[in-house]
mmCIF file of C-alpha atoms and ligand atoms in Angstrom:
data_model
loop_
_atom_site.group_PDB
_atom_site.id
_atom_site.type_symbol
_atom_site.label_atom_id
_atom_site.label_comp_id
_atom_site.label_asym_id
_atom_site.label_seq_id
_atom_site.Cartn_x
_atom_site.Cartn_y
_atom_site.Cartn_z
ATOM 1 C CA MET A 62 0.050 -0.103 -0.388
ATOM 2 C CA ASN A 63 1.528 3.698 -0.951
ATOM 3 C CA THR A 64 -0.185 5.624 1.245
ATOM 4 C CA VAL A 65 2.206 8.701 0.719
ATOM 5 C CA PRO A 66 1.083 11.304 -2.014
ATOM 6 C CA GLN A 67 4.192 11.624 -5.130
ATOM 7 C CA PRO A 68 5.402 15.122 -5.239
ATOM 8 C CA THR A 69 6.442 16.388 -8.529
ATOM 9 C CA SER A 70 9.242 18.386 -9.878
ATOM 10 C CA PRO A 71 9.697 21.561 -8.391
ATOM 11 C CA ASN A 72 8.535 24.340 -10.754
ATOM 12 C CA PRO A 73 10.248 24.374 -14.441
ATOM 13 C CA ASP A 74 9.259 28.066 -14.539
ATOM 14 C CA ALA A 75 11.318 29.543 -12.091
ATOM 15 C CA PRO A 76 13.859 31.679 -13.008
ATOM 16 C CA ALA A 77 16.790 30.009 -14.529
ATOM 17 C CA VAL A 78 20.297 30.110 -12.739
ATOM 18 C CA GLU A 79 23.267 31.973 -14.396
ATOM 19 C CA PRO A 80 25.665 28.903 -15.469
ATOM 20 C CA SER A 81 28.997 28.792 -12.455
ATOM 21 C CA THR A 82 32.029 28.834 -13.079
ATOM 22 C CA ASP A 83 33.500 27.670 -10.106
ATOM 23 C CA ALA A 84 34.196 23.779 -9.936
ATOM 24 C CA LEU A 85 31.644 22.131 -7.812
ATOM 25 C CA GLY A 86 29.410 24.933 -9.351
ATOM 26 C CA THR A 87 28.335 26.381 -5.996
ATOM 27 C CA THR A 88 27.507 29.792 -6.879
ATOM 28 C CA ALA A 89 24.558 28.434 -9.328
ATOM 29 C CA ALA A 90 23.498 25.768 -6.297
ATOM 30 C CA GLN A 91 23.237 29.104 -3.868
ATOM 31 C CA ALA A 92 21.177 31.314 -6.165
ATOM 32 C CA ARG A 93 18.644 28.071 -6.669
ATOM 33 C CA SER A 94 18.447 27.382 -3.360
ATOM 34 C CA ALA A 95 17.085 31.050 -2.687
ATOM 35 C CA VAL A 96 14.879 30.529 -5.141
ATOM 36 C CA LEU A 97 13.981 27.132 -3.523
ATOM 37 C CA GLU A 98 13.536 28.860 -0.362
ATOM 38 C CA LYS A 99 11.388 31.084 -1.073
ATOM 39 C CA LEU A 100 8.991 28.180 -3.056
ATOM 40 C CA ILE A 101 9.094 26.209 -0.495
ATOM 41 C CA PRO A 102 7.159 27.816 2.173
ATOM 42 C CA LYS A 103 4.915 28.537 -0.529
ATOM 43 C CA ASP A 104 4.296 25.078 -1.310
ATOM 44 C CA PRO A 105 5.854 23.075 0.805
ATOM 45 C CA GLY A 106 3.010 19.580 -0.473
ATOM 46 C CA ARG A 107 5.310 20.085 -4.014
ATOM 47 C CA PHE A 108 8.220 18.796 -1.743
ATOM 48 C CA ARG A 109 9.992 15.450 -0.565
ATOM 49 C CA VAL A 110 13.072 16.116 0.866
ATOM 50 C CA LEU A 111 16.102 12.861 1.525
ATOM 51 C CA THR A 112 18.393 13.455 3.539
ATOM 52 C CA GLY A 113 19.895 10.842 6.280
ATOM 53 C CA ASP A 114 23.288 9.594 8.441
ATOM 54 C CA ARG A 115 25.437 6.760 8.901
ATOM 55 C CA PRO A 116 25.243 5.286 11.821
ATOM 56 C CA THR A 117 28.121 5.520 13.538
ATOM 57 C CA GLY A 118 27.826 7.428 16.884
ATOM 58 C CA ARG A 119 25.817 9.480 18.608
ATOM 59 C CA LEU A 120 24.991 12.955 16.454
ATOM 60 C CA HIS A 121 26.875 16.416 18.107
ATOM 61 C CA LEU A 122 26.672 19.970 17.718
ATOM 62 C CA GLY A 123 28.493 20.407 14.101
ATOM 63 C CA HIS A 124 25.034 17.589 13.228
ATOM 64 C CA TYR A 125 23.273 19.294 14.771
ATOM 65 C CA PHE A 126 23.963 23.146 13.221
ATOM 66 C CA GLY A 127 24.769 21.522 10.280
ATOM 67 C CA THR A 128 22.146 19.810 9.524
ATOM 68 C CA LEU A 129 19.453 18.332 11.934
ATOM 69 C CA HIS A 130 17.933 21.880 12.847
ATOM 70 C CA ASN A 131 17.282 22.078 8.781
ATOM 71 C CA ARG A 132 15.508 19.315 8.982
ATOM 72 C CA VAL A 133 13.190 19.773 11.385
ATOM 73 C CA ARG A 134 12.279 23.208 9.969
ATOM 74 C CA LEU A 135 11.942 22.032 6.339
ATOM 75 C CA GLN A 136 9.923 19.267 8.129
ATOM 76 C CA ASN A 137 7.449 21.888 9.924
ATOM 77 C CA LEU A 138 7.373 23.358 6.985
ATOM 78 C CA GLY A 139 5.010 21.125 5.757
ATOM 79 C CA VAL A 140 7.952 19.196 3.218
ATOM 80 C CA ASP A 141 7.699 15.727 3.571
ATOM 81 C CA LEU A 142 10.934 14.751 4.894
ATOM 82 C CA PHE A 143 12.368 11.040 4.133
ATOM 83 C CA VAL A 144 15.314 10.195 7.021
ATOM 84 C CA ILE A 145 17.643 7.437 5.249
ATOM 85 C CA ILE A 146 19.740 5.587 8.469
ATOM 86 C CA ALA A 147 22.495 4.349 5.769
ATOM 87 C CA ASP A 148 23.715 1.392 7.477
ATOM 88 C CA TYR A 149 24.789 -0.866 4.524
ATOM 89 C CA GLN A 150 26.799 3.100 4.169
ATOM 90 C CA VAL A 151 29.391 2.698 7.049
ATOM 91 C CA LEU A 152 31.526 -0.092 5.088
ATOM 92 C CA THR A 153 32.585 2.013 3.057
ATOM 93 C CA ASP A 154 35.371 3.534 4.734
ATOM 94 C CA ARG A 155 35.691 0.369 7.523
ATOM 95 C CA ASP A 156 35.636 -4.242 7.132
ATOM 96 C CA VAL A 157 32.774 -3.762 10.256
ATOM 97 C CA ALA A 158 30.647 -2.035 11.504
ATOM 98 C CA ASP A 159 30.483 -2.591 14.898
ATOM 99 C CA ASN A 160 27.429 -1.715 17.460
ATOM 100 C CA LEU A 161 25.240 -1.339 14.768
ATOM 101 C CA THR A 162 21.922 -1.543 16.466
ATOM 102 C CA GLY A 163 22.618 0.566 19.249
ATOM 103 C CA HIS A 164 24.322 3.399 16.752
ATOM 104 C CA VAL A 165 20.873 3.119 14.915
ATOM 105 C CA GLU A 166 19.059 3.292 18.065
ATOM 106 C CA GLU A 167 20.986 6.391 18.975
ATOM 107 C CA LEU A 168 20.485 8.010 16.082
ATOM 108 C CA VAL A 169 16.566 7.232 16.145
ATOM 109 C CA LEU A 170 16.667 8.650 19.849
ATOM 110 C CA ASP A 171 18.466 12.075 18.461
ATOM 111 C CA TYR A 172 16.215 12.311 15.449
ATOM 112 C CA LEU A 173 13.010 12.246 17.867
ATOM 113 C CA ALA A 174 14.952 14.110 20.536
ATOM 114 C CA ILE A 175 15.441 17.281 18.209
ATOM 115 C CA GLY A 176 12.106 16.908 16.339
ATOM 116 C CA VAL A 177 11.657 15.411 13.735
ATOM 117 C CA ASP A 178 7.882 13.464 13.962
ATOM 118 C CA PRO A 179 7.268 10.381 12.741
ATOM 119 C CA ALA A 180 3.810 11.079 12.373
ATOM 120 C CA ARG A 181 4.957 13.463 9.533
ATOM 121 C CA SER A 182 8.324 11.941 8.485
ATOM 122 C CA THR A 183 9.703 8.756 7.762
ATOM 123 C CA ILE A 184 12.567 7.351 9.854
ATOM 124 C CA PHE A 185 14.393 3.908 7.500
ATOM 125 C CA THR A 186 16.883 2.148 7.715
ATOM 126 C CA HIS A 187 19.051 1.409 4.374
ATOM 127 C CA SER A 188 19.226 -2.445 4.799
ATOM 128 C CA ALA A 189 15.620 -3.133 5.451
ATOM 129 C CA VAL A 190 14.422 -1.791 2.244
ATOM 130 C CA PRO A 191 15.548 -4.074 -0.531
ATOM 131 C CA ALA A 192 13.961 -2.478 -3.544
ATOM 132 C CA LEU A 193 15.798 0.645 -2.952
ATOM 133 C CA ASN A 194 18.738 -1.448 -3.297
ATOM 134 C CA GLN A 195 17.927 -3.296 -6.322
ATOM 135 C CA LEU A 196 17.720 -0.335 -8.166
ATOM 136 C CA LEU A 197 21.856 0.255 -7.228
ATOM 137 C CA LEU A 198 21.991 -2.445 -10.403
ATOM 138 C CA PRO A 199 20.382 -0.737 -13.773
ATOM 139 C CA PHE A 200 21.748 2.169 -12.064
ATOM 140 C CA LEU A 201 24.992 1.147 -12.028
ATOM 141 C CA SER A 202 24.844 0.219 -15.711
ATOM 142 C CA LEU A 203 24.036 3.735 -16.525
ATOM 143 C CA VAL A 204 27.378 5.474 -15.365
ATOM 144 C CA SER A 205 30.759 4.806 -16.310
ATOM 145 C CA VAL A 206 33.380 3.980 -14.434
ATOM 146 C CA ALA A 207 35.359 7.195 -15.332
ATOM 147 C CA GLU A 208 32.975 9.375 -13.836
ATOM 148 C CA LEU A 209 32.950 7.314 -11.170
ATOM 149 C CA ASN A 210 36.878 8.003 -10.775
ATOM 150 C CA ARG A 211 36.337 11.840 -11.442
ATOM 151 C CA ASN A 212 33.819 12.208 -8.479
ATOM 152 C CA PRO A 213 36.055 14.516 -6.053
ATOM 153 C CA THR A 214 34.537 13.765 -2.727
ATOM 154 C CA VAL A 215 34.868 10.244 -3.177
ATOM 155 C CA LYS A 216 38.314 10.869 -4.251
ATOM 156 C CA ASP A 217 38.729 12.907 -0.746
ATOM 157 C CA GLU A 218 36.656 10.014 1.282
ATOM 158 C CA ILE A 219 39.222 7.389 -0.040
ATOM 159 C CA ALA A 220 42.108 9.527 1.004
ATOM 160 C CA HIS A 221 40.919 9.937 4.869
ATOM 161 C CA SER A 222 39.760 6.088 4.613
ATOM 162 C CA ARG A 223 41.044 3.771 6.987
ATOM 163 C CA GLN A 224 41.257 1.021 4.644
ATOM 164 C CA SER A 225 44.026 -0.372 2.769
ATOM 165 C CA SER A 226 42.874 -0.689 -0.715
ATOM 166 C CA VAL A 227 39.163 0.656 -2.002
ATOM 167 C CA SER A 228 36.542 -1.612 -2.476
ATOM 168 C CA GLY A 229 34.109 -1.629 -4.341
ATOM 169 C CA LEU A 230 31.123 -0.594 -2.106
ATOM 170 C CA MET A 231 33.144 2.907 -1.612
ATOM 171 C CA PHE A 232 34.023 3.263 -5.109
ATOM 172 C CA THR A 233 30.065 3.005 -6.205
ATOM 173 C CA TYR A 234 29.345 4.833 -2.963
ATOM 174 C CA PRO A 235 27.624 8.051 -4.698
ATOM 175 C CA VAL A 236 25.148 5.445 -7.371
ATOM 176 C CA HIS A 237 24.124 4.067 -4.044
ATOM 177 C CA GLN A 238 23.287 7.640 -2.729
ATOM 178 C CA ALA A 239 20.914 7.884 -6.085
ATOM 179 C CA ALA A 240 19.609 5.142 -4.979
ATOM 180 C CA ASP A 241 18.685 6.454 -1.515
ATOM 181 C CA ILE A 242 17.437 9.879 -3.329
ATOM 182 C CA LEU A 243 15.473 8.509 -6.168
ATOM 183 C CA PHE A 244 13.464 5.611 -4.839
ATOM 184 C CA CYS A 245 11.280 8.126 -2.896
ATOM 185 C CA ARG A 246 11.211 10.266 -5.927
ATOM 186 C CA ALA A 247 12.227 12.966 -3.462
ATOM 187 C CA ASN A 248 13.293 16.827 -5.730
ATOM 188 C CA LEU A 249 15.448 18.271 -2.780
ATOM 189 C CA VAL A 250 18.291 17.092 -0.961
ATOM 190 C CA PRO A 251 19.949 19.699 1.534
ATOM 191 C CA VAL A 252 23.864 18.968 1.219
ATOM 192 C CA GLY A 253 26.695 20.799 1.804
ATOM 193 C CA GLN A 254 29.271 21.669 -1.090
ATOM 194 C CA ASP A 255 31.235 19.007 -0.491
ATOM 195 C CA GLN A 256 28.178 16.880 -1.799
ATOM 196 C CA LEU A 257 26.726 18.899 -4.870
ATOM 197 C CA PRO A 258 29.371 15.905 -7.187
ATOM 198 C CA HIS A 259 26.755 13.061 -5.839
ATOM 199 C CA LEU A 260 23.898 14.753 -6.235
ATOM 200 C CA GLU A 261 24.491 15.693 -9.554
ATOM 201 C CA LEU A 262 25.671 12.274 -10.394
ATOM 202 C CA THR A 263 21.656 10.972 -9.132
ATOM 203 C CA ARG A 264 20.301 13.684 -10.935
ATOM 204 C CA THR A 265 22.854 12.200 -14.008
ATOM 205 C CA ILE A 266 21.032 9.247 -13.281
ATOM 206 C CA ALA A 267 17.825 9.663 -13.109
ATOM 207 C CA ARG A 268 18.120 11.695 -16.792
ATOM 208 C CA ARG A 269 19.870 8.979 -18.037
ATOM 209 C CA PHE A 270 17.133 6.399 -16.340
ATOM 210 C CA ASN A 271 14.053 8.738 -17.878
ATOM 211 C CA ASP A 272 15.662 9.041 -21.346
ATOM 212 C CA ARG A 273 16.561 5.070 -22.284
ATOM 213 C CA TYR A 274 13.466 4.000 -20.752
ATOM 214 C CA GLY A 275 10.826 6.566 -19.707
ATOM 215 C CA ALA A 276 9.290 6.283 -22.988
ATOM 216 C CA GLY A 277 9.256 10.643 -23.048
ATOM 217 C CA GLY A 278 8.062 10.323 -19.578
ATOM 218 C CA ALA A 279 10.533 10.916 -16.595
ATOM 219 C CA VAL A 280 10.122 7.680 -14.588
ATOM 220 C CA PHE A 281 12.360 10.095 -11.910
ATOM 221 C CA PRO A 282 12.164 13.505 -10.969
ATOM 222 C CA GLU A 283 16.238 15.703 -11.244
ATOM 223 C CA PRO A 284 16.563 16.177 -7.517
ATOM 224 C CA GLU A 285 17.822 19.800 -6.915
ATOM 225 C CA ALA A 286 20.343 20.536 -4.217
ATOM 226 C CA LEU A 287 18.883 22.609 -1.112
ATOM 227 C CA LEU A 288 22.566 24.578 0.180
ATOM 228 C CA SER A 289 21.493 25.755 3.349
ATOM 229 C CA PRO A 290 24.130 28.031 4.677
ATOM 230 C CA ALA A 291 25.665 25.958 7.703
ATOM 231 C CA PRO A 292 28.029 27.526 10.158
ATOM 232 C CA LEU A 293 31.489 25.263 10.240
ATOM 233 C CA LEU A 294 31.927 24.485 13.957
ATOM 234 C CA LEU A 295 35.138 24.036 14.928
ATOM 235 C CA GLY A 296 35.767 20.616 17.996
ATOM 236 C CA THR A 297 37.191 21.150 21.239
ATOM 237 C CA ASP A 298 40.442 21.242 19.893
ATOM 238 C CA GLY A 299 40.094 23.811 17.206
ATOM 239 C CA THR A 300 39.827 21.155 14.074
ATOM 240 C CA LYS A 301 36.244 20.366 12.340
ATOM 241 C CA MET A 302 34.026 18.922 14.657
ATOM 242 C CA SER A 303 33.707 15.260 13.831
ATOM 243 C CA LYS A 304 33.050 11.757 15.714
ATOM 244 C CA SER A 305 36.165 9.903 14.798
ATOM 245 C CA ARG A 306 38.510 12.794 16.536
ATOM 246 C CA GLY A 307 37.392 12.965 19.788
ATOM 247 C CA ASN A 308 36.484 16.505 19.734
ATOM 248 C CA ALA A 309 32.687 16.688 19.558
ATOM 249 C CA ILE A 310 30.307 17.913 22.105
ATOM 250 C CA GLY A 311 27.099 14.993 21.438
ATOM 251 C CA LEU A 312 24.008 16.404 21.994
ATOM 252 C CA ALA A 313 23.303 13.378 23.963
ATOM 253 C CA ALA A 314 25.779 14.963 26.759
ATOM 254 C CA ASP A 315 25.262 16.421 30.074
ATOM 255 C CA ALA A 316 25.372 19.802 31.628
ATOM 256 C CA ASP A 317 28.374 18.513 33.441
ATOM 257 C CA GLU A 318 29.911 17.352 30.947
ATOM 258 C CA THR A 319 29.251 19.905 28.389
ATOM 259 C CA ALA A 320 30.720 22.237 30.900
ATOM 260 C CA ARG A 321 34.265 19.572 31.115
ATOM 261 C CA LEU A 322 34.054 19.999 27.375
ATOM 262 C CA ILE A 323 33.896 22.723 26.286
ATOM 263 C CA LYS A 324 36.524 24.260 29.686
ATOM 264 C CA GLY A 325 39.437 21.890 27.904
ATOM 265 C CA ALA A 326 38.530 23.822 24.561
ATOM 266 C CA ARG A 327 41.608 25.403 22.013
ATOM 267 C CA THR A 328 41.406 28.984 22.364
ATOM 268 C CA ASP A 329 44.648 31.601 22.356
ATOM 269 C CA CYS A 330 46.715 33.711 24.051
ATOM 270 C CA GLU A 331 44.688 37.244 23.247
ATOM 271 C CA ARG A 332 42.769 38.035 26.531
ATOM 272 C CA HIS A 333 40.529 40.497 24.651
ATOM 273 C CA ILE A 334 37.869 38.518 22.799
ATOM 274 C CA THR A 335 36.912 39.299 18.989
ATOM 275 C CA PHE A 336 35.313 37.635 16.460
ATOM 276 C CA ASP A 337 37.648 36.988 13.801
ATOM 277 C CA PRO A 338 37.253 33.779 12.157
ATOM 278 C CA ALA A 339 40.448 33.879 9.724
ATOM 279 C CA GLY A 340 42.625 35.032 12.405
ATOM 280 C CA ARG A 341 41.396 33.785 15.525
ATOM 281 C CA PRO A 342 39.241 30.657 14.628
ATOM 282 C CA GLU A 343 39.046 28.390 17.781
ATOM 283 C CA VAL A 344 37.243 32.015 20.091
ATOM 284 C CA SER A 345 35.858 32.351 16.783
ATOM 285 C CA SER A 346 33.863 28.930 16.731
ATOM 286 C CA LEU A 347 32.883 29.225 20.372
ATOM 287 C CA LEU A 348 31.557 32.461 19.917
ATOM 288 C CA LEU A 349 29.717 31.655 16.750
ATOM 289 C CA LEU A 350 28.231 28.004 18.772
ATOM 290 C CA ALA A 351 26.979 30.661 22.287
ATOM 291 C CA ALA A 352 25.223 32.611 18.926
ATOM 292 C CA LEU A 353 23.484 29.921 17.269
ATOM 293 C CA CYS A 354 22.211 28.985 20.145
ATOM 294 C CA GLN A 355 21.446 32.457 22.015
ATOM 295 C CA ASP A 356 20.335 33.863 18.008
ATOM 296 C CA ARG A 357 22.927 36.293 18.548
ATOM 297 C CA THR A 358 25.618 37.410 16.635
ATOM 298 C CA PRO A 359 28.833 36.225 17.234
ATOM 299 C CA GLN A 360 30.351 39.843 17.358
ATOM 300 C CA GLN A 361 27.674 41.227 20.145
ATOM 301 C CA LEU A 362 28.642 38.408 21.996
ATOM 302 C CA ALA A 363 32.705 39.121 21.570
ATOM 303 C CA ASP A 364 31.824 43.196 22.348
ATOM 304 C CA ASP A 365 29.690 41.774 25.722
ATOM 305 C CA ILE A 366 32.621 39.678 27.181
ATOM 306 C CA GLY A 367 35.549 41.529 25.437
ATOM 307 C CA SER A 368 38.354 41.712 28.238
ATOM 308 C CA ALA A 369 36.789 39.228 30.455
ATOM 309 C CA GLY A 370 38.740 36.831 28.659
ATOM 310 C CA ALA A 371 38.496 33.121 27.623
ATOM 311 C CA ALA A 372 37.309 31.680 30.910
ATOM 312 C CA ALA A 373 34.273 34.010 30.232
ATOM 313 C CA LEU A 374 33.673 33.263 26.763
ATOM 314 C CA LYS A 375 33.549 29.650 27.630
ATOM 315 C CA ARG A 376 31.474 30.218 30.869
ATOM 316 C CA THR A 377 29.298 31.913 28.439
ATOM 317 C CA VAL A 378 29.264 29.097 25.651
ATOM 318 C CA THR A 379 29.050 26.805 28.393
ATOM 319 C CA GLU A 380 25.276 28.247 29.645
ATOM 320 C CA ALA A 381 24.122 29.003 26.271
ATOM 321 C CA VAL A 382 24.543 25.298 24.761
ATOM 322 C CA ASN A 383 22.802 23.881 28.274
ATOM 323 C CA GLU A 384 20.250 26.153 28.279
ATOM 324 C CA TYR A 385 19.547 25.318 24.287
ATOM 325 C CA LEU A 386 19.680 21.739 24.867
ATOM 326 C CA ALA A 387 18.096 21.021 27.800
ATOM 327 C CA PRO A 388 14.743 20.437 26.157
ATOM 328 C CA VAL A 389 16.222 18.718 23.390
ATOM 329 C CA ARG A 390 17.916 16.076 25.936
ATOM 330 C CA ALA A 391 14.611 16.109 28.350
ATOM 331 C CA ARG A 392 13.206 14.908 25.554
ATOM 332 C CA ARG A 393 15.425 12.633 24.515
ATOM 333 C CA SER A 394 16.029 10.590 27.961
ATOM 334 C CA GLU A 395 12.677 10.579 28.056
ATOM 335 C CA TYR A 396 12.421 8.300 24.474
ATOM 336 C CA ALA A 397 15.490 6.634 25.766
ATOM 337 C CA ARG A 398 13.439 5.209 28.654
ATOM 338 C CA ASP A 399 10.713 3.933 26.217
ATOM 339 C CA ARG A 400 12.255 1.318 23.716
ATOM 340 C CA ALA A 401 8.858 -0.483 22.380
ATOM 341 C CA HIS A 402 8.487 3.385 21.043
ATOM 342 C CA LEU A 403 11.862 3.077 19.302
ATOM 343 C CA ARG A 404 11.189 0.354 17.859
ATOM 344 C CA ARG A 405 8.258 0.547 16.404
ATOM 345 C CA THR A 406 9.199 4.444 15.381
ATOM 346 C CA LEU A 407 11.768 2.720 13.073
ATOM 347 C CA ARG A 408 9.379 -0.640 12.295
ATOM 348 C CA GLU A 409 6.429 2.139 11.248
ATOM 349 C CA GLY A 410 9.205 3.827 9.346
ATOM 350 C CA ASN A 411 10.713 0.692 7.428
ATOM 351 C CA GLU A 412 7.665 -0.472 6.443
ATOM 352 C CA ARG A 413 6.375 3.098 4.616
ATOM 353 C CA ALA A 414 9.916 3.301 2.708
ATOM 354 C CA ARG A 415 9.443 -0.081 1.574
ATOM 355 C CA ALA A 416 5.778 0.460 0.240
ATOM 356 C CA VAL A 417 7.321 3.752 -1.692
ATOM 357 C CA ALA A 418 10.369 1.480 -2.659
ATOM 358 C CA ASP A 419 8.079 -1.416 -4.307
ATOM 359 C CA THR A 420 6.063 0.830 -5.930
ATOM 360 C CA THR A 421 9.209 2.615 -7.623
ATOM 361 C CA LEU A 422 10.227 -0.688 -8.382
ATOM 362 C CA ALA A 423 7.337 -1.423 -10.012
ATOM 363 C CA GLU A 424 7.130 1.499 -12.209
ATOM 364 C CA VAL A 425 11.271 0.490 -12.793
ATOM 365 C CA ARG A 426 10.511 -2.963 -14.164
ATOM 366 C CA ALA A 427 7.562 -1.705 -16.011
ATOM 367 C CA ALA A 428 9.318 0.753 -17.803
ATOM 368 C CA MET A 429 12.622 -2.009 -18.386
ATOM 369 C CA ASN A 430 10.175 -4.169 -19.745
ATOM 370 C CA SER A 431 11.292 -6.650 -17.186
ATOM 371 C CA HIS A 432 7.582 -6.749 -15.469
ATOM 372 C CA TYR A 433 7.166 -10.252 -15.574
HETATM 373 N N1 LIG B 1748 26.121 10.152 3.422
HETATM 374 C C1 LIG B 1748 25.233 10.542 4.345
HETATM 375 C C2 LIG B 1748 26.900 10.386 5.192
HETATM 376 O O1 LIG B 1748 27.856 10.119 5.262
HETATM 377 C C3 LIG B 1748 24.096 9.950 4.390
HETATM 378 C C4 LIG B 1748 23.670 9.257 3.537
HETATM 379 C C5 LIG B 1748 23.718 8.094 2.585
HETATM 380 C C6 LIG B 1748 22.982 10.400 2.794
HETATM 381 N N2 LIG B 1748 22.407 8.071 1.836
HETATM 382 C C7 LIG B 1748 21.723 9.431 1.348
HETATM 383 C C8 LIG B 1748 22.479 11.739 2.827
HETATM 384 C C9 LIG B 1748 21.888 10.448 0.321
HETATM 385 C C10 LIG B 1748 21.858 11.793 1.716
HETATM 386 C C11 LIG B 1748 21.159 12.192 0.580
HETATM 387 O O2 LIG B 1748 26.167 10.853 6.848
#
């Protein structure tokens, strides 16, 4: 049974965007995203978003301000939100996905805590949707090895992978992402600019499939990137906040742990606090974090703190984060006590995703003349 309405592509009459000259197409994507941001509140029902995470551990503040709160914003505007827990994708850069069930449950808790509403949105695990995965084979036939080789983000991931050789899974993962997006005919994908090459490949796959099998019609929409102005938060050691670097402040960390982590955060030896992201990245990232929590500008906060120095800055950041996250953390522990609800959320999300995927696969097989 498919009870989910299938949205159509975004408005084809929308103003065209100037061709971009930058390598990733960031300028064009930014301009188009600004147009999309105006269209979404006017007609949210026309949009379906797919986005997600790998279950490799709990989410942190970098995730939250980078992508998570944007998902909830879109959901609350009335957009149909699909959140994939990309469990197979964990295996792209490591041999074995450890504690998978635990990490999946932690992700669901994080989602529920920040306000993803399973009554409106679909949270599902990749491996639970066979028809999604079956799209991979025809999709692989639509891309060349040379195209996969050229993907700058895959190159980068390969460079940072902990494996000595590149697996076929890693090499082909932009194609899996295409299946993740196209199985539910999502037409909007919130991304950071490093993900633009993947989305471009998804669009190419959709277009080639339609050209080859669509008999004049479109089986798949060409999804668009929604570039969100994601603030780059640094971890406590001054490098990008990341689970694997041990420098992250977890959404689920308690108030004391948060205080301890921020107390230990790197700053610099200049006493007077100023907002200067290029010259003083660590201090500026702390200001930015507090500013995001308090809905103020980092400059205002810097002016307030001024010569009170790094200790005062850290007190301000700690209070801001703890106050901001208090309701999220309270909801999280409530949900954590109700494991049955957690499992039901995932089961229902998986059922819904399977129904959507079955419908799409049936159409794909019909289009490919392989519906026996
Ligand atoms: N690659 C994303 C991550 O590393 C998760 C993901 C899987 C995803 N499939 C996707 C994101 C499709 C956007 C679209 O966390």
